[in-house]
Structure formats: structure tokens, C-alpha cells
């Protein structure tokens, strides 16, 4: 019995460490797959107000520029995945979502606020970043994307 | 004398807070609970306004949480 | 049906507010920028004051996170309140504040002035906007009017976030100008209330509508000014906990006497000989220290606060407030509330004056500045509605227990209850949409 429980706990620990490492691996793999494309990397959470406002816009740019080698990749930092899923039901995303419940990716990127967005060029280099989503700056955000695509 | 003590104590408090607190807190992506409406310091402002009005008119104290009540001839 | 009605109400309110603000077009999505909170409260004391208060508050968020808050408050008050005189073994007769007519208090009962009747309208506006470098600036104003009172105030506040927004430091100032125009005028303080048979006989209607001038009046109105300073620090402790510490200073200058309050003048046998109008100092300096914390457990939130207030009238007070929100299924919640309050008496508080001794410089028998303990027990129940609206009910019981601050009651007064406790019920409905 004790033996069984020890085994169970070891397995649990292994799976959690695995899934913790997993979010970082997932992103690495995703970015490797998207090499040669311009990527808009966005960190969001269900509890973040401006994130909600950014979703329709991200759907829009994804649709508008996908044929020119552009992809939106989002990273959800909700502790509880069910809250993220509930958000996505109200606010469907037509771009991919990587779940980072332990904040492993967020930690690596040293986020300064929510939402945080990064623009990655075709060589996989981060060229710009911004914190927050301000309605009035949508044109500026889009301009930066357009420029990078045309480079 | 009493006042200067008070001032000193507040200054010491403030410096402890400003230095000691830089190690406290959360990362921007860890605000899931703090971002909830019900975790705001004033999560029910109308309840607070109604309570302030009652207690301002029935007791001798006001203020502290925000600017001290008043605006009525009830006290 | 419900949903439709609520949407209609919201659009109506939005249109009305926009019209008031002078913008002519109401776009469809303008609705989404507004959040309305409403509340209706009834306060009722056993045998004394009853009040009803309604609030409607609108909050509009603009694209750059600027926030406009507008609030309209209406309240109505009726009933009887203690006039400051002590109970006697005989019937007592008092002159109404207008100077016309009289009212009586039965033997062995706390004298209550049943003239109390007022309605108040209050308008509040606040504008808050983020500036660069983590600064937030706010400015607001307040106007309030009731039958015998007018208040005008303005405030401004600046806050700065440090340390990934985990620490916020703020400073603010508020200035207020209040004018009181009591019924019958401002009575000459510490002079006897004139109770003349010439002043028309006893009227039992409990109304005091005459705009008469009380023979004791020395002016028709008076005013006061208030300067409030507020300094605060808010600190996030961890993912579940935050703490706020405030210090506030308040300087009030001007007329702070209650023109409707009197003191009994007793002989050595405790028998009332006359009544004199009260008098309070014309300056008051208050300091308040406030500490609040919130802690988020897995399925509940505790909200605890403590306030210490001290002033140069000699009033020290302690307030503890505890709220515990228990989250239930489907975003319903239940929130028990406990509040304890304890105050020491003002230096010039005395329950009565003694005949044959020199008049003090200041005197008031208003139990609200005497020694007192109060507590509040309450419960709130909240629930979400179909599409984002919120409904909540709150019921509270409030008890005030005035205490003897060390005064001996001479002669017949020893038999009288002069520190009568007061019970009140508070009921409230809130609706947000």
C-alpha cells in the first residue's frame, strides 16, 4: 500500500515536472515550425481586461496577413485552464494558444505587464515589444507588423 | 514633541515599506486573484457610501478609508 | 424579458447621461462603455429616525483607461431624534426650532424632537486618468443640498505605482465649504431656550413648517470649511493578499454646533430648571490611521480593516470592520459582516448642566459625541443575472450603547435612564448593470 502510494506520488511529480517543462518546449517547437514567418507573440489571461479587447484585433490581423507569412501565437497564463477555456468560448480565437499555467514562459520573457506582446521577425529574432493593449494604438501596432512582413 | 515623534514614526514606517516591500508582491502574470472585482480594496463602493453616511451621522468619527464623509447636515 | 428591460433601461440612462454631458450622438457601443450601479437602502430606528436613500452611479471607461464616475444620491429622513435634554419624572415642554409652537416629552422618557424631516440631493463627479510613468491622477467635485444645509467640495489625488505595480503610494487633498441655515435661525449658544406661553400653545402635529424666527436666534445661517489630506500606501503581499495603510488629517473651521441640540440645567435634586442651547468649539483637528487587508482563500475572501481616530476635542475612537465573502456555486455569494466601534467622549461633552455653577466655555449633551460602543451585524447575499447584471441584498442590525463617561446623576435623575441604547435595522437592495 505504502509502496503504491510512493509510486503514485513519484508519477505525479514526474508528470507535473514534465508538463511544466512542456509549455516552454511547446513554444520552442512552435517557433521552430514557424521559422521564416513573422510571428506576433501575445501573452494573455482571462482575468485581464485589455486582453479581451485585443482578441478581435488579433483575429483580424491574423486573417488579414496570414497569406503573407504572418502568424499570431498566444500564450495563456491562467492558473486554472478552465477559466481560459471559458474565456475562449466567449471570445473565440482563430490563432493557436499555448497554455503556461505555471508561468514558465512568462518568467523567461520577464513580462512587465499584461498583456505583453512581442514581434518576431523571419529569422526568429524579437524585434519589438509592447505592454498593454490600447485601442488608439491599433494602427501603430499594425504598422509595425506590416513593415516587418514587407522587409 | 508628540507631533515630531509621530512624524518620525511615519517616516520610518514609509521607508520600511518602500525598501522592504520591493521583495514583496507578485509578477504581472500572477494577478489572477488580485484582478477580481471582489479583491479590490473598495469592492462595494455604494455599500461603503451608504455606511459612511449612516456612521457619519450617528458617530463622532469619519474618514480614514477615503476622504472623510460629510456633505450633510446630519452631524 | 428581463434582459430586454434591463438593456432598455441602460440605453435610456446612457442617452440621458450623454444628453447631460452635451454629446449629441449615442452610438450603439457607447452602452458597452458604461457600467451602472444602483442601490436602495432603508434605515429604521425603533421609535426614532427612519431614512430612505437611493443611489445611482454611472462609470464610463474611455479608450485610454480614463474613467468618469457620476453619482446621484437622494435621501429622505423623518422621525424623532434626541434633543439632548435628560428624562425627568414629569412631562417636559420644549420650544420648536422655528420658535413657533411647542412639543412635549412624556415623564420618564428621553425627550425627542419630532421636527426631524429632511430630504437631500447629492451630486458627485470624479475623473481619473493614468499619466505616464505609473502615475494616476484624479479630480472630483461634490454638491449636496438639503432643506437647511448646503455643501460644496472639490478634491484631487495623485498615485504612483512602483515595483511592478505591487506598491502604490498616493496623496490627496479635499476642500469643502458647508453652509447651515437652520430652521428658526442660529440660536444664541448657551442661552436658555425661551418657553413662553405667549408662543402659541402645544401643537401635536409634529410639523414645524413655519419659517418663523426663534427668539433665541442670533443669525440666519453660519458655515464651516474643511481641509482634508490623505496619504496612502497599498502593497501587494502575494498572489492572495494585499494591504493598505492610510493616514488622514482633517482641519475643520467654523460652525460645528448642532443648532437643534440643548442641555438640561438641573438643580441639586436633579430637577430640570431650564434648557440651554449647546455650544461646540469652532475648530476641530482630526487624525485617522487606517489599515485594511484582503486575503483570498480558495473559495472565500476576508476583508478586515481597523481605524484609529483621534482629535483635539478629546474624542478617540477604534473601529474594526470584518467582511467574509463565501463564494457559492454559480457565482452566488454570501457575506457576513461584523463591525465594532468604540469612542471616548469629547472633553466638553456633559449630559446636563448644573444650576448655580459657572457656564463652561463649551458644552454639548449630544450622545453622539459622548462615550459610546456600537456594533453592527449584517449579511449580504449576491447573485449574477442572465447577462452580466448583478443583484444583491443586505440586511444589518446596528446597536448603539451610549455609556456614562463618569458623571453622577443627582437626585431624581438617578432613577432615569439617560444613556438609552438605540437599535436600528438597515435593509438594502443593489443592482448593477
XYZ file of C-alpha atoms in Angstrom:
659
model
C 0.000 0.000 0.000
C 2.730 2.430 1.058
C 4.740 1.315 -1.892
C 1.829 2.010 -4.207
C 1.348 5.466 -2.795
C 5.046 6.288 -3.205
C 4.869 5.166 -6.787
C 1.782 7.284 -7.349
C 3.465 10.390 -5.880
C 6.598 9.849 -7.952
C 4.484 9.551 -11.059
C 2.573 12.686 -10.140
C 5.811 14.608 -9.607
C 7.214 13.357 -12.881
C 4.133 14.326 -14.846
C 3.995 17.804 -13.302
C 7.672 18.483 -13.978
C 7.112 17.156 -17.465
C 4.130 19.429 -18.083
C 5.988 22.380 -16.576
C 8.817 21.947 -18.965
C 6.242 21.218 -21.591
C 4.945 24.765 -22.085
C 8.455 26.009 -22.876
C 9.102 23.062 -25.204
C 5.779 23.646 -26.880
C 6.656 27.252 -27.614
C 10.141 26.337 -28.831
C 8.715 23.745 -31.173
C 6.043 26.133 -32.370
C 8.549 28.884 -33.111
C 10.862 26.417 -34.864
C 7.952 25.329 -37.073
C 7.194 28.970 -37.869
C 10.770 29.883 -38.818
C 10.632 32.101 -41.885
C 7.380 33.685 -40.789
C 6.682 36.903 -38.918
C 5.195 35.996 -35.518
C 3.093 38.136 -33.172
C 3.523 36.524 -29.745
C 0.882 37.576 -27.239
C 0.595 36.771 -23.512
C -2.969 36.919 -22.192
C -5.179 35.815 -19.298
C -8.926 35.507 -18.764
C -8.777 37.989 -15.870
C -7.023 40.706 -17.866
C -9.370 43.406 -19.153
C -7.331 44.803 -22.063
C -6.621 41.234 -23.238
C -10.316 40.860 -24.010
C -10.178 43.975 -26.163
C -7.157 42.684 -28.071
C -8.778 39.421 -29.220
C -10.969 40.758 -32.045
C -7.991 42.728 -33.314
C -5.650 39.715 -33.211
C -8.231 37.647 -35.117
C -8.424 40.451 -37.649
C -4.671 40.777 -38.304
C -4.245 37.008 -38.366
C -6.848 36.785 -41.144
C -5.516 39.810 -42.987
C -1.818 38.887 -43.159
C -1.674 35.108 -42.913
C -1.156 34.737 -46.647
C 1.940 36.933 -46.419
C 3.736 34.662 -43.923
C 2.370 36.019 -40.664
C 1.063 34.141 -37.619
C -0.327 35.076 -34.238
C 0.768 32.791 -31.386
C -0.767 33.357 -27.981
C 0.275 32.199 -24.543
C -2.297 31.889 -21.821
C -1.025 32.373 -18.265
C -4.193 31.454 -16.354
C -3.522 29.306 -13.278
C -6.712 27.444 -13.991
C -7.113 26.224 -17.579
C -10.910 26.002 -17.270
C -11.060 29.811 -16.889
C -9.059 30.188 -20.098
C -11.386 27.767 -21.888
C -14.420 29.698 -20.673
C -12.868 32.909 -21.995
C -12.181 31.285 -25.383
C -15.815 30.201 -25.607
C -16.948 33.809 -25.274
C -14.077 35.182 -27.298
C -13.093 32.580 -29.916
C -9.509 32.761 -31.167
C -8.555 31.740 -34.698
C -4.893 31.535 -33.699
C -3.042 28.983 -31.610
C -2.967 29.025 -27.812
C -0.175 27.601 -25.652
C -1.068 27.077 -22.010
C 1.504 28.225 -19.491
C -0.284 27.757 -16.145
C 2.935 27.829 -14.111
C 4.199 30.990 -15.815
C 7.364 29.265 -17.101
C 7.345 31.101 -20.422
C 6.223 34.331 -18.763
C 9.159 34.091 -16.389
C 11.608 33.548 -19.229
C 10.264 36.591 -21.061
C 10.293 38.650 -17.804
C 6.902 40.201 -18.590
C 6.441 43.741 -17.306
C 2.657 43.806 -17.539
C -0.410 42.213 -19.043
C -0.999 41.808 -21.891
C 2.541 41.712 -23.298
C 3.206 41.306 -26.986
C 6.369 40.570 -28.951
C 7.043 40.851 -32.652
C 9.414 38.197 -34.033
C 10.988 38.532 -37.481
C 11.500 35.829 -40.112
C 14.867 34.926 -38.579
C 13.283 34.226 -35.200
C 14.611 37.383 -33.542
C 12.473 39.516 -31.269
C 12.449 42.969 -32.852
C 9.911 44.842 -30.740
C 7.618 44.519 -27.748
C 4.790 46.414 -26.096
C 2.917 46.148 -22.818
C -0.824 46.710 -22.623
C -3.358 46.968 -25.414
C -4.539 50.477 -26.146
C -7.386 50.837 -28.607
C -5.991 54.065 -30.023
C -2.633 52.458 -30.812
C -4.044 49.686 -33.014
C -2.837 51.456 -36.164
C 0.685 51.726 -34.754
C 0.769 48.029 -33.825
C -0.425 47.070 -37.298
C 2.071 49.362 -38.994
C 4.954 47.588 -37.228
C 3.668 44.204 -38.392
C 3.223 45.411 -41.968
C 6.745 46.804 -42.058
C 8.257 43.566 -40.790
C 6.331 41.485 -43.320
C 7.497 43.667 -46.211
C 11.157 43.569 -45.156
C 7.190 66.762 20.979
C 4.350 64.353 20.412
C 3.964 65.543 16.853
C 7.638 65.151 15.941
C 7.527 61.587 17.286
C 4.541 60.913 15.115
C 6.305 62.341 12.073
C 9.443 60.315 12.761
C 7.438 57.139 13.215
C 5.609 57.730 9.926
C 8.863 58.400 8.071
C 10.447 55.224 9.434
C 7.297 53.285 8.504
C 7.331 54.705 4.992
C 10.993 53.863 4.409
C 10.482 50.314 5.705
C 7.560 49.963 3.373
C 9.395 51.328 0.348
C 12.569 49.272 0.842
C 11.181 46.136 2.473
C 8.281 45.876 0.108
C 10.333 45.629 -3.059
C 10.772 41.946 -2.212
C 7.024 41.511 -1.714
C 4.448 41.235 -4.422
C 3.672 39.206 -7.494
C 4.737 39.026 -11.128
C 2.400 40.661 -13.657
C 1.105 37.270 -14.813
C 0.223 36.189 -11.266
C -2.580 38.705 -10.748
C -5.463 36.326 -11.427
C -6.904 36.646 -7.910
C -5.933 40.280 -7.347
C -7.582 41.268 -10.642
C -11.003 40.131 -9.449
C -13.524 42.888 -8.687
C -14.169 41.385 -5.279
C -10.471 41.699 -4.381
C -10.481 45.480 -4.945
C -9.947 47.367 -1.690
C -13.241 49.138 -2.258
C -15.175 46.281 -3.834
C -18.649 47.606 -2.940
C -18.410 51.405 -3.226
C -22.148 52.027 -2.867
C -22.339 49.944 0.318
C -19.374 51.929 1.606
C -21.017 55.269 0.713
C -24.260 54.286 2.452
C -22.405 53.012 5.524
C -20.254 56.154 5.677
C -23.399 58.282 5.657
C -25.004 56.289 8.470
C -21.963 56.183 10.706
C -21.015 59.798 9.984
C -24.423 60.903 11.211
C -24.589 58.550 14.211
C -20.992 58.530 15.493
C -18.235 61.095 16.098
C -15.663 59.690 13.657
C -15.305 59.794 9.897
C -12.736 59.280 7.177
C -9.630 57.135 7.187
C -10.537 54.880 4.297
C -11.055 57.791 1.928
C -11.837 61.474 2.277
C -13.828 61.946 5.461
C -17.554 61.860 4.848
C -19.513 64.998 5.347
C -21.559 66.921 2.886
C -24.629 66.551 5.025
C -26.039 68.415 7.968
C -26.568 65.160 9.777
C -23.895 65.741 12.390
C -37.930 39.800 -20.955
C -35.791 40.713 -18.018
C -32.780 41.072 -20.252
C -34.658 43.285 -22.656
C -35.934 45.566 -19.930
C -32.514 45.962 -18.453
C -30.962 46.784 -21.808
C -33.657 49.361 -22.399
C -33.025 50.886 -19.003
C -29.328 51.050 -19.680
C -29.799 52.669 -23.070
C -32.212 55.169 -21.562
C -29.737 56.065 -18.833
C -26.886 56.277 -21.293
C -28.879 58.602 -23.533
C -29.829 60.739 -20.557
C -26.270 60.950 -19.304
C -24.897 61.739 -22.735
C -27.508 64.445 -23.152
C -26.430 65.920 -19.831
C -22.809 65.802 -20.856
C -23.667 67.536 -24.091
C -22.748 64.846 -26.589
C -25.434 64.605 -29.199
C -24.877 61.184 -30.720
C -25.327 57.960 -28.839
C -23.508 55.174 -30.612
C -24.589 51.605 -30.063
C -21.311 50.633 -28.466
C -21.462 53.619 -26.126
C -23.569 51.303 -23.982
C -20.690 48.919 -23.501
C -18.537 51.668 -22.046
C -20.959 52.405 -19.230
C -21.436 50.491 -16.043
C -24.294 51.419 -13.723
C -24.593 50.628 -10.050
C -27.772 51.351 -8.142
C -28.765 50.859 -4.535
C -31.818 51.459 -2.418
C -31.457 51.460 1.337
C -33.897 51.819 4.201
C -32.645 52.669 7.683
C -35.037 52.426 10.563
C -34.539 53.004 14.282
C -37.036 51.686 16.785
C -39.341 54.654 17.624
C -36.914 57.204 16.218
C -35.445 58.148 12.862
C -36.311 56.453 9.579
C -34.411 57.162 6.403
C -34.514 56.003 2.808
C -31.611 56.536 0.476
C -31.264 55.830 -3.238
C -28.059 55.992 -5.242
C -27.449 55.710 -8.934
C -23.850 55.724 -10.071
C -22.531 55.558 -13.618
C -18.991 54.769 -14.643
C -17.687 55.353 -18.137
C -14.340 53.995 -19.235
C -12.624 55.703 -22.154
C -10.132 54.243 -24.637
C -7.056 55.434 -22.779
C -8.249 53.988 -19.464
C -9.626 57.299 -18.290
C -12.618 56.807 -16.049
C -15.544 59.141 -15.397
C -17.706 58.488 -12.349
C -21.018 60.248 -11.796
C -23.225 59.646 -8.810
C -26.630 60.908 -7.789
C -27.855 60.337 -4.248
C -31.316 61.111 -2.914
C -32.351 60.624 0.643
C -35.313 61.363 2.841
C -35.386 61.383 6.594
C -38.232 61.550 9.071
C -38.805 60.810 12.708
C -37.661 61.949 16.078
C -34.175 62.400 17.443
C -32.884 63.052 20.956
C -32.722 66.809 21.614
C -30.061 66.463 24.344
C -32.297 67.090 27.363
C -32.455 64.372 30.031
C -35.550 62.369 31.017
C -37.498 63.662 34.008
C -40.165 62.226 36.305
C -42.580 64.788 34.833
C -43.772 65.913 31.414
C -41.396 68.375 29.734
C -42.248 71.094 27.232
C -39.836 72.438 24.596
C -39.999 75.193 22.012
C -39.802 74.026 18.408
C -36.686 75.097 16.463
C -38.791 77.586 14.477
C -39.664 79.347 17.722
C -43.338 78.799 16.918
C -45.134 76.045 18.722
C -44.036 73.578 21.285
C -43.608 69.852 21.728
C -43.655 67.676 24.811
C -41.844 64.686 26.211
C -43.666 62.250 28.491
C -42.470 61.624 32.021
C -39.566 59.166 32.295
C -38.787 59.198 28.577
C -35.841 60.554 26.632
C -37.005 63.864 25.075
C -37.182 63.553 21.314
C -37.626 66.378 18.841
C -40.105 65.094 16.303
C -39.463 68.020 13.941
C -36.831 65.991 12.156
C -37.694 65.897 8.483
C -35.359 66.384 5.595
C -34.592 65.450 2.028
C -31.192 65.646 0.439
C -29.909 65.642 -3.120
C -26.257 64.977 -3.757
C -24.281 65.024 -6.991
C -20.755 63.671 -7.217
C -18.355 63.593 -10.147
C -14.859 62.145 -10.374
C -12.411 61.958 -13.256
C -9.470 59.554 -13.067
C -6.766 59.149 -15.646
C -3.419 57.418 -15.970
C -0.432 59.653 -16.681
C 2.972 58.410 -17.815
C 5.495 56.625 -15.555
C 2.921 54.822 -13.434
C 1.185 57.948 -12.187
C -2.598 58.139 -11.881
C -4.329 61.444 -11.376
C -7.853 62.066 -10.200
C -10.028 65.134 -9.681
C -13.586 65.435 -8.449
C -16.336 67.546 -7.014
C -19.399 67.168 -4.871
C -22.536 69.220 -4.342
C -25.158 68.433 -1.784
C -28.311 70.281 -0.769
C -30.919 69.709 1.847
C -33.554 71.927 3.404
C -31.244 73.533 5.966
C -27.830 72.589 4.618
C -25.601 73.044 1.581
C -22.202 71.521 0.929
C -19.734 72.106 -1.873
C -16.404 70.300 -2.150
C -13.562 69.504 -4.523
C -10.719 67.037 -4.345
C -7.637 65.946 -6.218
C -5.443 62.913 -5.780
C -2.204 61.592 -7.268
C -0.999 57.995 -7.055
C 2.184 56.340 -8.245
C 2.830 52.658 -8.854
C 6.223 51.174 -8.049
C 7.760 47.726 -8.101
C 5.696 46.122 -10.930
C 2.562 47.796 -9.574
C 2.949 45.920 -6.304
C 3.343 49.144 -4.336
C 1.149 52.226 -4.785
C 1.729 55.462 -2.941
C -0.927 58.166 -3.046
C -1.568 61.660 -1.747
C -4.722 63.717 -1.963
C -6.390 66.891 -0.790
C -10.046 67.815 -0.442
C -11.565 71.192 0.352
C -15.157 71.655 1.440
C -17.436 74.568 2.186
C -20.617 73.858 4.145
C -23.420 76.246 4.989
C -26.111 75.584 7.560
C -29.330 77.559 7.584
C -31.278 76.051 10.452
C -34.990 76.380 10.863
C -35.581 79.353 13.161
C -32.015 80.603 12.709
C -28.817 80.020 14.673
C -29.689 80.010 18.383
C -27.544 82.057 20.760
C -25.297 79.339 22.246
C -25.585 78.516 25.945
C -28.566 80.870 26.395
C -31.820 79.470 27.776
C -34.485 78.154 25.413
C -37.409 80.570 25.686
C -40.535 78.629 26.520
C -43.277 81.182 26.667
C -46.984 80.728 26.996
C -47.131 83.585 24.506
C -45.615 81.307 21.926
C -48.736 79.609 20.688
C -49.900 76.559 22.575
C -48.842 72.952 22.282
C -49.271 71.584 18.818
C -49.154 67.892 18.382
C -48.825 67.666 14.643
C -45.135 67.031 14.743
C -44.674 69.543 11.941
C -42.670 72.704 12.005
C -43.348 74.332 8.686
C -43.427 77.935 9.783
C -40.464 79.978 8.696
C -40.570 81.775 11.996
C -37.538 83.151 13.751
C -36.722 81.633 17.082
C -36.463 84.418 19.693
C -33.086 82.913 20.652
C -31.741 83.354 17.134
C -28.640 85.478 16.534
C -28.144 84.822 12.811
C -29.949 83.107 9.981
C -27.027 80.986 8.835
C -23.436 80.040 9.517
C -20.771 77.995 7.763
C -17.651 75.904 8.068
C -14.683 74.946 5.923
C -12.875 71.616 5.849
C -9.403 70.744 4.587
C -8.682 67.011 4.298
C -5.299 65.487 3.489
C -4.960 61.797 2.708
C -1.764 59.771 2.317
C -1.850 56.097 1.483
C 0.315 53.105 0.671
C -1.077 49.960 -0.918
C 1.096 46.866 -1.029
C 0.539 43.516 -2.715
C 1.937 40.881 -0.351
C 1.481 37.808 -2.529
C -0.917 36.301 -5.035
C -3.658 36.156 -2.367
C -3.108 39.166 -0.170
C -2.900 42.936 -0.243
C -2.648 45.598 2.431
C -3.499 49.283 2.539
C -2.308 51.843 5.075
C -3.697 55.378 5.171
C -3.107 58.422 7.269
C -5.602 61.234 7.024
C -5.646 64.676 8.542
C -8.676 66.888 8.720
C -8.966 70.510 9.793
C -12.467 71.904 10.225
C -13.093 75.573 10.988
C -16.384 77.299 11.601
C -19.794 76.413 12.937
C -19.912 72.822 14.210
C -22.550 73.286 16.910
C -25.816 71.423 16.388
C -28.400 74.225 16.426
C -31.186 71.804 17.346
C -29.478 70.396 20.443
C -29.912 71.595 24.025
C -28.787 70.685 27.569
C -30.948 70.375 30.668
C -29.956 72.636 33.579
C -30.551 70.668 36.785
C -30.854 71.725 40.411
C -29.231 69.676 43.174
C -32.301 67.424 43.277
C -31.855 66.562 39.617
C -34.939 68.525 38.588
C -34.702 70.380 35.304
C -34.922 74.172 35.710
C -34.334 75.293 32.131
C -32.730 74.237 28.860
C -29.753 75.865 27.184
C -28.615 75.650 23.565
C -25.386 73.721 23.130
C -22.043 75.180 22.019
C -19.084 73.408 20.400
C -15.616 74.778 19.553
C -15.235 76.370 16.109
C -12.139 74.384 15.231
C -11.501 70.647 15.107
C -8.370 68.760 14.066
C -8.674 65.058 13.332
C -6.038 62.395 12.648
C -7.039 58.980 11.381
C -4.900 55.892 10.831
C -6.447 53.208 8.702
C -5.261 49.708 7.954
C -7.054 47.336 5.609
C -6.200 43.908 4.320
C -7.804 41.468 1.937
C -6.962 37.813 1.708
C -8.221 35.438 -0.969
C -8.666 31.865 0.260
C -9.594 29.138 -2.203
C -13.344 29.882 -2.093
C -13.662 32.901 0.166
C -12.270 36.377 0.748
C -11.689 38.072 4.052
C -11.758 41.878 4.195
C -10.580 43.288 7.514
C -9.963 46.876 8.495
C -9.056 48.834 11.582
C -9.205 52.594 12.109
C -7.901 54.685 14.939
C -9.115 58.270 15.050
C -8.079 60.968 17.456
C -8.988 64.653 17.539
C -8.391 67.780 19.601
C -11.913 67.587 21.011
C -10.650 64.633 23.033
C -12.501 62.028 21.019
C -10.501 58.840 20.414
C -12.149 56.022 18.538
C -11.435 52.490 17.368
C -13.287 50.849 14.504
C -12.935 47.225 13.421
C -14.739 46.049 10.313
C -14.790 42.441 9.103
C -16.404 41.054 5.987
C -16.119 37.448 4.914
C -17.302 36.616 1.409
C -18.028 32.965 0.820
C -18.266 32.043 -2.828
C -21.056 29.616 -3.654
C -21.831 27.742 -6.843
C -22.746 29.759 -9.933
C -21.052 32.956 -8.734
C -23.530 33.422 -5.925
C -22.012 34.582 -2.666
C -22.921 35.161 0.937
C -21.093 37.746 3.009
C -21.419 38.056 6.785
C -20.382 41.456 8.183
C -19.283 42.471 11.662
C -18.368 45.957 12.813
C -17.292 47.167 16.234
C -16.871 50.793 17.177
C -15.793 52.402 20.433
C -15.428 56.101 21.139
C -14.403 58.222 24.126
C -16.384 61.363 24.977
C -15.405 64.837 23.772
C -13.855 66.975 26.514
C -16.848 69.326 26.513
C -19.473 66.575 26.488
C -21.708 66.566 29.542
C -25.138 65.006 29.860
C -26.557 68.101 31.629
C -25.563 71.444 33.213
C -25.716 72.133 36.947
C -27.642 75.120 38.218
C -25.575 77.574 40.226
C -22.230 76.657 38.676
C -20.468 78.841 36.121
C -21.288 78.047 32.495
C -18.499 76.147 30.732
C -16.937 77.610 27.580
C -18.350 74.740 25.510
C -20.989 72.161 26.302
C -22.964 69.533 24.446
C -25.168 66.702 25.655
C -25.347 65.118 22.194
C -24.846 61.400 22.896
C -23.081 61.087 19.525
C -20.017 62.847 20.960
C -20.295 61.077 24.319
C -18.726 57.793 25.308
C -20.282 55.028 23.262
C -19.888 51.492 21.945
C -21.667 50.341 18.832
C -21.759 47.159 16.830
C -23.209 46.067 13.518
C -24.156 42.559 12.460
C -25.032 42.031 8.860
C -25.338 39.644 5.993
C -25.284 40.153 2.257
C -26.346 37.802 -0.488
C -25.304 38.398 -4.061
C -26.059 36.692 -7.350
C -25.337 37.229 -11.043
C -28.183 37.671 -13.515
C -28.556 36.362 -17.060
C -26.202 38.677 -18.918
C -23.743 40.231 -16.563
C -26.102 42.142 -14.271
C -25.670 41.682 -10.546
C -28.238 41.647 -7.785
C -27.518 41.778 -4.060
C -29.474 42.039 -0.812
C -28.136 43.212 2.506
C -29.675 43.256 5.971
C -27.910 44.652 9.021
C -28.639 45.220 12.670
C -26.993 48.233 14.304
C -26.827 48.841 18.050
C -25.611 51.987 19.784
C -24.898 51.798 23.503
C -24.015 55.231 24.966
C -22.002 54.947 28.181
C -21.652 57.069 31.294
C -18.295 58.848 30.985
C -18.119 59.333 34.758
C -20.969 61.726 35.544
C -23.023 61.287 38.697
C -26.752 61.734 38.342
C -28.139 63.941 41.121
C -31.444 63.369 42.968
C -34.334 62.162 40.822
C -32.072 61.754 37.813
C -30.547 58.675 39.435
C -33.818 56.909 38.602
C -33.741 57.961 34.959
C -32.223 56.176 32.013
C -30.112 58.873 30.382
C -27.874 56.618 28.291
C -30.552 54.896 26.287
C -29.377 52.427 23.689
C -30.649 52.607 20.131
C -31.420 49.743 17.755
C -31.646 50.123 14.016
C -32.277 47.883 11.034
C -30.666 48.535 7.682
C -32.027 46.864 4.565
C -30.550 47.323 1.110
C -31.013 46.113 -2.448
C -28.279 46.687 -5.030
C -28.458 46.176 -8.754
C -25.616 46.624 -11.229
C -25.950 46.521 -14.990
